[in-house]
Amino acid sequence: MITKLRIFDLNPEQQDAVTCISGPLLILAGAGTGKTRVITSRIAYLIEELTPPEKILAVTFTNKAAREMKERIASLVPPDAAKAVTACTFHSLCVRILRSHAQLLGYKKNFSIFDDSDQAGLLKKVIARTAAKDESLDHKVALSLISKAKNQGWNAPPDQTTLLGAVYQNYQDELKLQNAMDFDDLLVQTVRLLNEFPEAREQWQNRYDQIMVDEFQDTNRLQLELVSLLAKGLNPNVCVVGDDDQSIYGWRGAEISNILEFEKHFPSPSIFKLEQNYRSTTAILDAANRLIRNNKNRRGKRLWCAGKEAAPVQVMAMPSDVEEAEFVVSEIAAQRESEKLPWEHFAVLFRMNAQSRLLENELRRLRIPYRVVGGKSFYDRREVKDLLAYLSAIMNPDDDQALLRIINTPPRGIGPTSVELALSESAASKCSVQETLSKPEFLSRCSRKSAPNITSFLESLQTLRIQVSTPGADLFTLISSFLDTCGYSEDLRRVCKTEEEFFNRESNLRDMLGLIQRYQQRSTDGLQGFLDEMNLDRDRQEDEEDSARGVTLITLHAAKGLEFPHVHLIGAEEALLPHSRSLSEGTLDEERRLFYVGITRAMKTLTITHCQNRKKYGSTELSLPSRFLKEIEGTGVVQSNYEEIMNQPADEDFMASEFEKFRAKFSS
């Protein structure tokens, strides 16, 4: 099989990593060192060396990363080979495994996958039913603790003497009753399956000869165990790629020890370091290297680049966060004006979401386009969730959450008394609400008005269930027709306050139907496959954000994996960066890694600002410069302050001149 791989285009370290295809392999890939290129080139090399492409598994953390990986693989190998490679997220891999063996765990193979809002809704109900009158438990706290427990491998306490323990158990029982799993369950149940059922483990071990894991520093204990269970033989072909210096997700369960102690899990691995950076300037890299060497528990590496010297890293002291926002926005505007650059070349990075408010005010005032990464997701909008609930209720009759969302959307004359009665009876008889509603003895106790409406509603769902399950069914036409027939669009118009709101919501609905149409053109997995893709695509908001234009405002955590020609990193102050919690929780090293990630997003210029005064929680507080600023000091880092810049004669500093010119232009 002929590939388009050109090994000689890679640097020596990259070549070594690509051509090492036997036994455990750890690739330590520093920021901007061509990690994705190495992974995809290694897959192409494996295929060139006659590894069947269907025997290759590449696992990453987001669907966006998996899609990009597939696109790059497709540019290196023939189309059929590229399609045969499995490149997916951990959760997507788990769904594939669980759909094949769900019955072994007591689930039906059409189980639903609950997202964050589904979990929140269910937990609220469970807490309300479980807590005594004098007890209270915030559902967000419960969700966080239950998620952490699952990822640590802890089950609900057997005695359930605490409220949290009882809620945990009742929540799991309710999920099982609804034939549903949450995202954490996908990992928990897959690991359980492979541990407890040797025949399933052997089947999936034989499925893949080569396993590759991207962003290995972000894996948790369960993900490491999953990789270990899939690995075959005493010297498995497991290749992991990551950078311990960019491990910034400890707060959500990532274990940096997985990469620091790789040899404990996969003995005698080959280890290669990628240190040549293709993104940033020497000044930026030197500052990053000086910073990160202060972390003692790390695998040593030093980023370098072959490029020429460029602008120094600027560290600017500001009187307050008001002047900080004014300066940053005006400097961006001046540089954009003088160099004729797109707004998209600029990004402002910050530790906390609240820091974006003053920046947004200033950007609006100067009419500068911008995008805030992390706004409300398209998939969290009411009409989109309604449609997904309809589809889930059709595919999984045990999904009570979905059914209760749509039973009166639009209103169909099924009274709240009947719904409450169905809920109560389904809980008592341990069957689904849909099954309860269909029982003749239950219908006989409903009002004359509700009973026929319930029957009509269930019949419409059953008819559509049969239609969409027919091989070759036109999902787009069937679902569009169903929404028209049930009057959903008419009801949507009725509840919208303005014609513009209705237009936007109806447009969102059309977009969703368009996704269904495009899905059935590229897949034969039917409606269940579409739902899996929707539920698993947790990073789909990124697609919406990527299409937006303007200056990027983004948190340091969200910026990981991205790059921008010109970066402003604001709020480098004690108690903010590093965050105040890091000292009490012992996570200062992770805060330093977070700052390191921020620095290494910059390609050409980097300006770091800190304020003497910052408004927090409604009052102005004195701030001290971050300890990290002392650690980056050295060649290529220039310190200055707001007063010096603003008092300079215009002809002595071009940027100050542009600053004033642009501010005057937009203030007039």
XYZ file of C-alpha atoms in Angstrom:
668
model
C 0.000 0.000 0.000
C 1.565 3.297 -1.106
C 1.371 6.293 1.240
C 2.247 9.950 0.691
C 4.447 9.992 3.814
C 7.767 11.830 3.458
C 9.943 10.910 6.452
C 12.761 13.243 5.372
C 10.467 16.250 5.984
C 10.569 15.459 9.712
C 13.363 16.473 12.086
C 15.576 13.659 13.483
C 13.660 13.320 16.771
C 10.333 13.230 14.942
C 11.680 10.582 12.551
C 12.806 8.402 15.464
C 9.371 8.648 17.092
C 7.544 7.879 13.827
C 9.637 4.806 12.932
C 9.587 3.195 16.402
C 6.625 0.837 15.968
C 7.294 -2.048 18.351
C 6.645 -2.169 22.097
C 5.652 0.631 24.510
C 6.577 4.147 23.377
C 6.437 7.496 25.197
C 6.705 10.619 23.032
C 7.274 13.732 25.146
C 6.037 16.447 22.807
C 6.635 20.014 24.007
C 4.327 22.875 23.024
C 4.418 23.637 19.303
C 6.746 20.742 18.420
C 4.548 19.140 15.739
C 2.799 16.560 17.915
C -0.183 15.973 15.612
C 2.095 15.663 12.609
C 4.117 12.981 14.395
C 1.005 11.007 15.387
C -0.491 11.026 11.893
C 2.870 10.339 10.253
C 3.370 7.380 12.566
C -0.046 5.988 11.570
C 0.870 6.379 7.889
C 4.227 4.692 8.544
C 2.499 1.775 10.277
C 0.259 1.315 7.232
C 3.288 1.576 4.947
C 4.937 -1.174 7.038
C 1.872 -3.375 6.348
C -0.039 -2.956 9.607
C -3.717 -3.376 8.592
C -5.341 0.055 9.092
C -8.346 -1.503 10.842
C -5.887 -2.753 13.499
C -4.842 0.804 14.435
C -6.562 2.709 17.262
C -5.844 6.399 17.929
C -7.558 7.915 20.975
C -7.804 11.590 21.868
C -9.943 13.825 24.092
C -12.181 15.842 21.786
C -14.134 15.063 18.656
C -12.568 18.097 17.041
C -9.084 16.648 17.587
C -10.269 13.247 16.290
C -11.719 14.862 13.133
C -8.514 16.798 12.480
C -6.508 13.611 12.967
C -8.677 11.762 10.436
C -8.308 14.594 7.926
C -4.518 14.526 8.228
C -4.417 10.729 7.947
C -6.556 10.985 4.804
C -3.936 13.287 3.254
C -1.215 10.656 3.825
C -2.820 7.300 2.973
C -5.371 5.998 0.449
C -9.037 6.818 1.294
C -10.012 3.231 2.168
C -7.071 2.886 4.549
C -7.793 6.235 6.213
C -11.421 5.271 6.755
C -10.427 1.939 8.317
C -8.286 3.546 11.045
C -10.194 4.071 14.322
C -9.551 7.660 15.467
C -11.952 8.678 18.216
C -12.358 10.014 21.750
C -12.225 7.889 24.894
C -15.979 8.243 25.363
C -16.731 7.366 21.752
C -14.568 4.252 22.039
C -16.425 3.262 25.212
C -19.794 3.600 23.461
C -18.600 1.302 20.658
C -17.528 -1.306 23.181
C -20.652 -0.984 25.350
C -23.109 -1.116 22.433
C -21.624 -4.553 21.627
C -21.799 -5.959 25.161
C -24.345 -3.896 27.130
C -26.425 -6.976 27.925
C -23.546 -8.444 29.958
C -23.855 -5.463 32.314
C -27.644 -5.589 32.527
C -28.293 -2.757 30.021
C -30.106 -2.819 26.689
C -27.877 -1.907 23.750
C -30.033 1.176 22.986
C -29.109 2.830 26.312
C -29.263 6.649 26.415
C -26.349 8.909 27.264
C -27.186 11.689 29.721
C -25.498 15.066 29.252
C -24.888 17.637 31.999
C -28.402 19.068 31.960
C -29.990 15.590 31.945
C -27.854 14.676 34.962
C -28.775 17.894 36.773
C -32.503 17.319 36.203
C -32.339 13.749 37.439
C -30.231 14.613 40.483
C -32.648 17.356 41.552
C -35.489 14.825 41.538
C -33.425 12.215 43.374
C -32.372 14.710 46.065
C -35.968 15.886 46.518
C -37.132 12.283 47.021
C -34.206 11.236 49.236
C -33.544 14.187 51.566
C -35.438 14.545 54.835
C -37.205 17.840 55.613
C -34.246 19.151 57.598
C -31.624 18.028 55.027
C -30.333 19.844 51.957
C -27.816 19.052 49.250
C -26.905 21.256 46.291
C -27.269 19.219 43.100
C -24.135 20.805 41.588
C -22.056 19.769 44.596
C -23.559 16.273 44.467
C -22.853 15.990 40.734
C -19.229 17.065 41.197
C -18.608 14.657 44.075
C -20.319 11.723 42.338
C -18.313 12.379 39.171
C -15.073 12.506 41.149
C -15.983 9.298 42.975
C -16.674 7.452 39.712
C -13.398 8.579 38.154
C -11.539 7.436 41.265
C -13.265 4.059 41.032
C -15.392 4.519 44.169
C -18.872 3.017 44.345
C -21.758 4.338 46.414
C -21.226 3.466 50.113
C -22.978 0.156 50.867
C -24.646 1.378 54.068
C -25.771 4.725 52.560
C -25.882 6.325 55.996
C -25.090 9.758 54.578
C -27.401 11.798 52.375
C -24.766 11.974 49.633
C -24.277 8.198 49.741
C -28.007 7.573 49.464
C -28.364 10.112 46.648
C -25.442 8.494 44.806
C -27.057 5.045 45.012
C -30.552 6.279 44.133
C -29.133 8.286 41.215
C -27.423 5.163 39.849
C -30.560 3.083 40.359
C -32.623 5.665 38.481
C -30.117 5.774 35.613
C -30.237 1.985 35.328
C -34.035 2.031 35.440
C -34.061 4.508 32.560
C -31.532 2.389 30.617
C -29.140 5.338 30.687
C -25.522 6.162 31.505
C -23.830 9.478 32.189
C -20.429 10.335 30.706
C -18.531 8.998 33.706
C -20.465 5.722 33.515
C -19.236 5.185 29.959
C -15.684 4.829 31.303
C -16.660 3.083 34.543
C -18.838 0.479 32.823
C -16.343 -0.188 30.003
C -13.536 -0.819 32.488
C -15.885 -3.023 34.511
C -16.880 -4.943 31.369
C -13.283 -5.617 30.310
C -12.271 -6.567 33.846
C -15.177 -8.913 34.579
C -15.813 -10.542 31.207
C -12.684 -12.161 29.677
C -14.459 -12.958 26.397
C -15.229 -9.267 25.817
C -11.704 -8.235 26.819
C -10.138 -10.791 24.472
C -12.367 -9.679 21.589
C -11.294 -6.034 21.920
C -7.641 -6.855 22.548
C -7.624 -8.808 19.294
C -9.336 -5.916 17.525
C -6.244 -3.653 17.662
C -2.525 -4.332 17.200
C -1.417 -0.714 17.622
C -2.821 1.697 20.214
C -1.972 5.412 20.249
C -3.126 7.912 22.894
C -2.889 11.679 22.405
C -2.678 14.222 25.288
C -1.697 11.442 27.686
C -0.976 13.942 30.467
C -4.744 14.591 30.625
C -5.753 10.961 31.274
C -7.280 9.916 34.593
C -6.980 6.617 36.445
C -9.879 4.980 34.581
C -8.574 6.000 31.151
C -5.155 4.564 31.968
C -6.798 1.337 33.113
C -8.838 1.188 29.898
C -5.683 1.510 27.772
C -3.981 -1.192 29.881
C -6.953 -3.544 29.443
C -6.947 -3.058 25.658
C -3.189 -3.607 25.397
C -2.265 -7.089 24.177
C 0.704 -9.178 25.340
C 3.631 -8.568 27.684
C 5.262 -6.021 25.359
C 2.219 -4.199 23.936
C 2.381 -1.733 21.053
C 1.100 1.203 23.077
C 2.296 4.666 22.030
C 1.361 7.656 24.171
C 2.022 11.278 23.295
C 1.913 14.112 25.793
C 3.655 16.850 27.741
C 3.719 16.815 31.529
C 4.480 20.563 31.419
C 1.007 21.110 29.966
C -0.911 19.037 32.531
C -3.502 21.589 33.719
C -6.626 19.529 34.392
C -5.874 18.008 37.806
C -9.033 19.694 39.128
C -11.149 17.455 36.910
C -9.340 14.208 37.633
C -6.317 14.159 35.296
C -3.369 12.284 36.820
C 0.014 13.738 35.887
C 1.550 10.592 37.406
C 0.264 8.628 34.389
C 2.902 10.272 32.192
C 5.564 10.768 34.880
C 5.368 7.093 35.865
C 4.641 5.588 32.438
C 7.347 2.956 32.943
C 5.438 1.495 35.921
C 2.468 0.658 33.720
C 4.333 -0.272 30.520
C 7.851 -1.473 31.431
C 10.959 -0.733 29.347
C 9.415 1.776 26.911
C 11.250 3.692 24.212
C 11.226 7.404 25.076
C 11.685 10.303 22.647
C 11.608 14.035 23.337
C 10.347 16.595 20.821
C 11.864 19.966 21.780
C 12.206 21.878 18.493
C 9.374 24.415 18.500
C 7.788 25.592 15.233
C 5.392 28.124 16.763
C 7.052 30.771 18.907
C 10.088 33.080 18.954
C 13.244 32.544 21.018
C 12.242 35.311 23.455
C 8.891 33.636 24.156
C 10.418 30.165 24.486
C 13.224 31.326 26.784
C 10.685 32.943 29.113
C 8.623 29.726 29.111
C 11.700 27.567 29.798
C 12.821 29.765 32.712
C 9.339 29.543 34.215
C 8.729 25.808 33.967
C 12.125 24.712 35.286
C 10.866 25.829 38.722
C 8.605 22.742 38.760
C 10.731 19.947 40.221
C 8.526 16.929 39.501
C 8.776 16.883 35.711
C 10.506 15.219 32.782
C 13.149 17.724 31.769
C 12.915 19.270 28.333
C 13.893 22.622 26.828
C 12.015 24.195 23.922
C 14.066 25.884 21.211
C 13.487 27.249 17.722
C 15.588 27.886 14.664
C 14.012 31.269 13.934
C 15.557 34.721 14.162
C 15.203 37.030 17.157
C 11.974 39.005 17.283
C 10.177 41.377 19.644
C 10.870 40.901 23.373
C 8.196 39.714 25.788
C 6.595 42.811 27.350
C 5.620 42.781 31.040
C 3.425 45.808 31.788
C 2.424 47.152 35.202
C -1.025 48.777 35.226
C -2.680 51.064 37.813
C -5.974 49.142 37.676
C -7.992 46.697 35.624
C -9.758 49.631 33.930
C -6.489 50.956 32.460
C -5.462 47.371 31.700
C -8.518 46.841 29.490
C -8.106 50.243 27.794
C -4.418 49.648 27.103
C -4.791 46.087 25.808
C -7.645 46.922 23.444
C -6.014 50.113 22.181
C -2.670 48.378 21.616
C -4.405 45.609 19.658
C -6.231 48.212 17.577
C -3.037 50.207 16.927
C -1.026 47.159 15.878
C -3.826 45.929 13.673
C -4.065 49.359 12.020
C -0.317 49.759 11.467
C 0.356 46.231 10.200
C -2.982 45.697 8.390
C -3.660 42.436 10.223
C -6.942 40.532 10.640
C -8.577 40.864 14.061
C -8.360 37.075 14.332
C -4.576 37.345 14.801
C -5.101 38.739 18.315
C -6.088 36.974 21.535
C -6.465 38.003 25.166
C -5.937 35.231 27.723
C -7.064 35.317 31.352
C -7.420 33.055 34.405
C -11.078 33.769 35.252
C -14.103 34.343 32.993
C -15.053 37.478 34.945
C -11.931 39.232 33.616
C -13.476 39.493 30.156
C -16.186 41.997 31.173
C -14.076 45.185 31.031
C -12.430 44.002 27.819
C -15.829 43.434 26.213
C -16.970 46.921 27.239
C -13.913 48.496 25.664
C -14.137 46.397 22.490
C -17.782 47.369 22.075
C -16.982 51.033 22.659
C -14.410 50.985 19.862
C -16.667 48.797 17.677
C -14.038 46.056 17.432
C -15.371 42.576 16.583
C -14.596 39.878 19.145
C -15.619 36.404 20.254
C -15.749 35.015 23.781
C -14.882 31.333 23.805
C -17.272 29.411 26.043
C -20.666 31.087 25.522
C -23.984 29.246 25.515
C -23.784 26.191 23.313
C -26.064 25.784 20.308
C -26.906 22.367 21.751
C -28.123 23.849 25.036
C -30.884 25.837 23.330
C -34.408 24.813 24.157
C -35.615 23.821 20.694
C -32.473 21.769 20.011
C -32.803 19.900 23.314
C -36.501 19.315 22.556
C -35.688 17.652 19.256
C -32.929 15.522 20.796
C -35.356 14.490 23.562
C -37.917 13.370 20.943
C -35.275 11.292 19.169
C -34.053 9.762 22.437
C -37.612 8.888 23.569
C -38.121 7.163 20.223
C -34.899 5.132 20.366
C -34.931 4.369 24.104
C -38.477 3.922 25.511
C -36.919 3.656 29.003
C -35.533 7.221 28.892
C -37.904 8.932 31.321
C -36.002 12.247 31.198
C -36.568 12.568 27.460
C -40.207 11.510 27.621
C -41.075 13.946 30.409
C -39.485 16.798 28.457
C -41.652 16.236 25.389
C -44.875 14.761 26.765
C -46.533 18.191 26.662
C -44.229 19.920 24.155
C -46.315 20.988 22.343
C -49.314 20.808 24.722
C -51.389 17.745 23.898
C -53.942 17.635 26.703
C -52.109 15.278 29.039
C -52.706 16.819 32.447
C -50.026 17.219 35.144
C -52.046 14.941 37.454
C -51.752 12.082 34.949
C -48.017 12.707 34.557
C -47.453 12.725 38.331
C -49.507 9.541 38.673
C -47.432 7.866 35.938
C -44.198 8.936 37.630
C -45.315 7.583 40.968
C -46.544 4.285 39.546
C -43.448 3.757 37.383
C -41.205 4.261 40.424
C -43.258 1.806 42.478
C -43.338 -0.878 39.770
C -39.731 -0.191 38.624
C -40.604 0.223 34.980
C -40.372 3.166 32.609
C -42.898 6.003 32.430
C -43.596 5.091 28.791
C -44.440 1.505 29.762
C -46.635 2.720 32.645
C -48.560 5.102 30.371
C -49.350 2.263 27.962
C -50.896 -0.045 30.582
C -54.722 -0.338 30.263
C -55.139 -0.393 34.063
C -53.259 2.913 34.325
C -55.252 4.530 31.495
C -58.486 3.499 33.196
C -57.553 5.700 36.159
C -56.823 8.760 33.996
C -59.412 11.399 33.108
C -61.573 10.939 30.006
C -59.654 13.778 28.378
C -56.108 12.590 29.220
C -56.462 8.855 28.426
C -57.073 9.137 24.639
C -54.403 11.856 24.365
C -51.861 9.598 26.078
C -52.744 6.739 23.740
C -52.478 8.964 20.668
C -49.117 10.334 21.829
C -47.623 6.876 22.463
C -48.939 5.587 19.141
C -47.268 8.464 17.289
C -43.951 7.668 18.989
C -44.292 3.957 18.221
C -45.146 4.641 14.570
C -42.077 6.854 14.168
C -39.938 4.293 16.061
C -40.870 1.608 13.522
C -40.362 3.974 10.579
C -36.879 5.184 11.563
C -35.762 1.627 12.380
C -36.627 0.393 8.879
C -33.437 -0.172 6.807
C -32.894 2.671 4.345
C -35.361 4.977 6.109
C -35.143 8.667 5.191
C -34.609 10.065 8.699
C -34.694 13.702 7.610
C -38.106 13.400 5.890
C -39.651 11.250 8.627
C -38.595 13.508 11.498
C -39.464 16.733 9.641
C -42.920 15.364 8.880
C -43.400 14.260 12.492
C -42.566 17.733 13.845
C -45.058 19.302 11.432
C -47.790 16.803 12.280
C -47.437 17.140 16.047
C -47.559 20.958 15.797
C -44.144 21.660 17.319
C -43.323 24.582 15.024
C -46.708 26.227 15.649
C -46.163 25.951 19.394
C -42.676 27.392 19.024
C -44.126 30.465 17.330
C -46.725 30.791 20.090
C -44.170 30.853 22.937
C -41.734 33.242 21.220
C -42.080 36.863 22.302
C -40.958 38.341 18.975
C -40.902 37.331 15.329
C -37.091 37.572 15.410
C -36.894 35.107 18.298
C -39.138 32.678 16.409
C -37.004 33.054 13.274
C -33.811 32.289 15.247
C -35.315 29.286 17.025
C -36.838 27.866 13.849
C -33.484 28.384 12.116
C -31.807 26.355 14.883
C -34.345 23.589 14.335
C -33.643 23.600 10.577
C -29.916 23.419 11.311
C -30.493 20.329 13.451
C -32.561 18.673 10.730
C -29.766 19.536 8.305
C -27.312 17.713 10.575
C -29.547 14.637 10.445
C -29.695 14.842 6.654
C -25.900 15.141 6.335
C -25.365 12.350 8.860
C -27.472 9.821 6.935
C -25.522 10.695 3.775
C -22.247 9.566 5.373
C -23.341 6.851 7.797
C -25.521 3.740 7.855
C -25.720 3.586 11.672
C -29.215 5.066 11.702
C -30.820 7.291 14.298
C -28.996 5.612 17.208
C -25.662 6.463 15.599
C -26.740 10.078 15.124
C -27.784 10.362 18.780
C -24.478 8.863 19.937
C -22.586 11.400 17.859
C -24.634 14.279 19.252
C -24.304 13.133 22.861
C -20.589 12.449 22.641
C -19.583 15.604 20.808
C -18.818 17.615 23.948
C -16.528 20.022 22.132
C -19.045 20.885 19.402
C -19.241 24.449 20.764
C -15.708 24.866 19.414
C -17.054 24.572 15.881
C -19.449 27.442 16.505
C -16.687 29.523 18.109
C -14.266 28.784 15.281
C -16.711 30.252 12.772
C -16.947 33.525 14.728
C -14.708 36.437 13.732
C -12.744 38.987 15.711
C -10.360 39.278 18.639
C -10.448 36.109 20.767
C -11.164 36.421 24.509
C -10.393 33.097 26.143
C -9.473 31.507 29.469
C -6.050 29.909 29.879
C -7.627 26.466 30.296
C -9.646 26.802 27.090
C -6.610 28.118 25.161
C -4.646 24.883 25.472
C -3.969 23.441 22.022
C -4.536 26.793 20.270
C -2.101 29.392 18.934
C -2.314 33.079 18.038
C 0.199 35.414 16.372
C -0.264 38.155 18.993
C -1.198 37.403 22.607
C -2.015 39.563 25.618
C -2.006 37.622 28.884
C -3.701 39.732 31.544
C -4.029 39.559 35.326
C -0.618 38.077 36.238
C -1.166 38.723 39.937
C -0.961 36.837 43.202
C -4.295 35.216 44.177
C -5.368 35.334 40.521
C -2.456 33.646 38.707
C -1.531 31.658 40.737
C -5.089 31.356 42.017
C -5.516 31.757 45.776
C -6.801 28.173 46.076
C -3.569 26.734 44.700
C -1.636 27.535 47.902
C -4.136 25.867 50.249
C -4.717 22.923 47.889
C -1.041 22.380 47.042
C -1.517 22.903 43.295
C 1.003 25.699 42.721
C 2.895 23.565 40.170
C -0.302 23.189 38.123
C -0.837 26.974 38.184
C 2.727 27.399 36.911
C 1.974 24.929 34.116
C -1.157 26.948 33.311
C 0.931 30.121 32.962
C 3.385 28.144 30.803
C 0.521 27.054 28.537
C -0.551 30.699 28.198
C 2.951 31.881 27.263
C 3.417 29.155 24.656
C 0.194 30.076 22.814
C 1.983 33.167 21.431
C 3.641 32.941 18.025
C 5.128 36.415 17.378
C 4.431 38.803 20.251
C 3.493 38.388 23.898
C 2.442 41.116 26.330
C 1.792 40.223 29.981
C -0.020 42.696 32.236
C -0.590 42.952 35.981
C -2.514 45.533 38.003
C -1.892 47.348 41.261
C -5.635 47.499 41.939
C -8.352 45.162 40.718
C -12.088 45.202 41.350
C -13.259 41.926 42.915
C -16.749 41.135 44.137
C -17.784 44.799 43.967
C -14.808 46.320 45.834
C -11.339 47.417 44.751
C -8.460 45.391 46.202
C -4.696 45.879 46.193
C -2.913 43.301 44.015
C 0.685 42.084 44.012
C 2.575 40.979 40.889
C 2.518 37.216 40.344
C 5.538 35.325 41.659
C 5.748 33.803 38.172
C 6.822 37.168 36.720
C 10.047 36.949 38.729
C 10.640 33.468 37.339
C 10.460 34.524 33.664
C 12.897 37.443 34.067
C 15.950 37.362 31.792
C 17.104 38.054 28.263
C 14.214 38.873 25.961
C 11.823 40.039 28.706
C 11.276 43.808 29.096
C 9.553 45.389 32.116
C 7.629 48.668 31.825
C 4.547 50.394 33.222
C 1.489 52.228 31.993
C 2.676 55.681 33.115
C 5.971 55.355 31.206
C 4.205 54.369 28.003
C 1.572 57.099 28.252
C 4.150 59.822 29.070
C 6.567 58.966 26.256
C 6.869 61.516 23.434
C 4.988 60.186 20.441
C 8.060 60.189 18.160
C 10.007 58.002 20.595
C 7.622 55.109 20.556
C 5.693 54.104 17.463
C 3.167 51.993 19.338
C 2.333 54.806 21.746
C 1.747 57.020 18.719
C -0.560 54.463 17.129
C -2.278 53.979 20.485
C -3.192 57.670 20.717
C -4.121 57.927 17.056
C -6.533 55.027 17.222
C -8.067 56.104 20.519
C -8.675 59.583 19.108
C -10.188 58.122 15.957
C -12.799 56.074 17.812
C -13.452 58.461 20.685
C -14.479 61.313 18.420
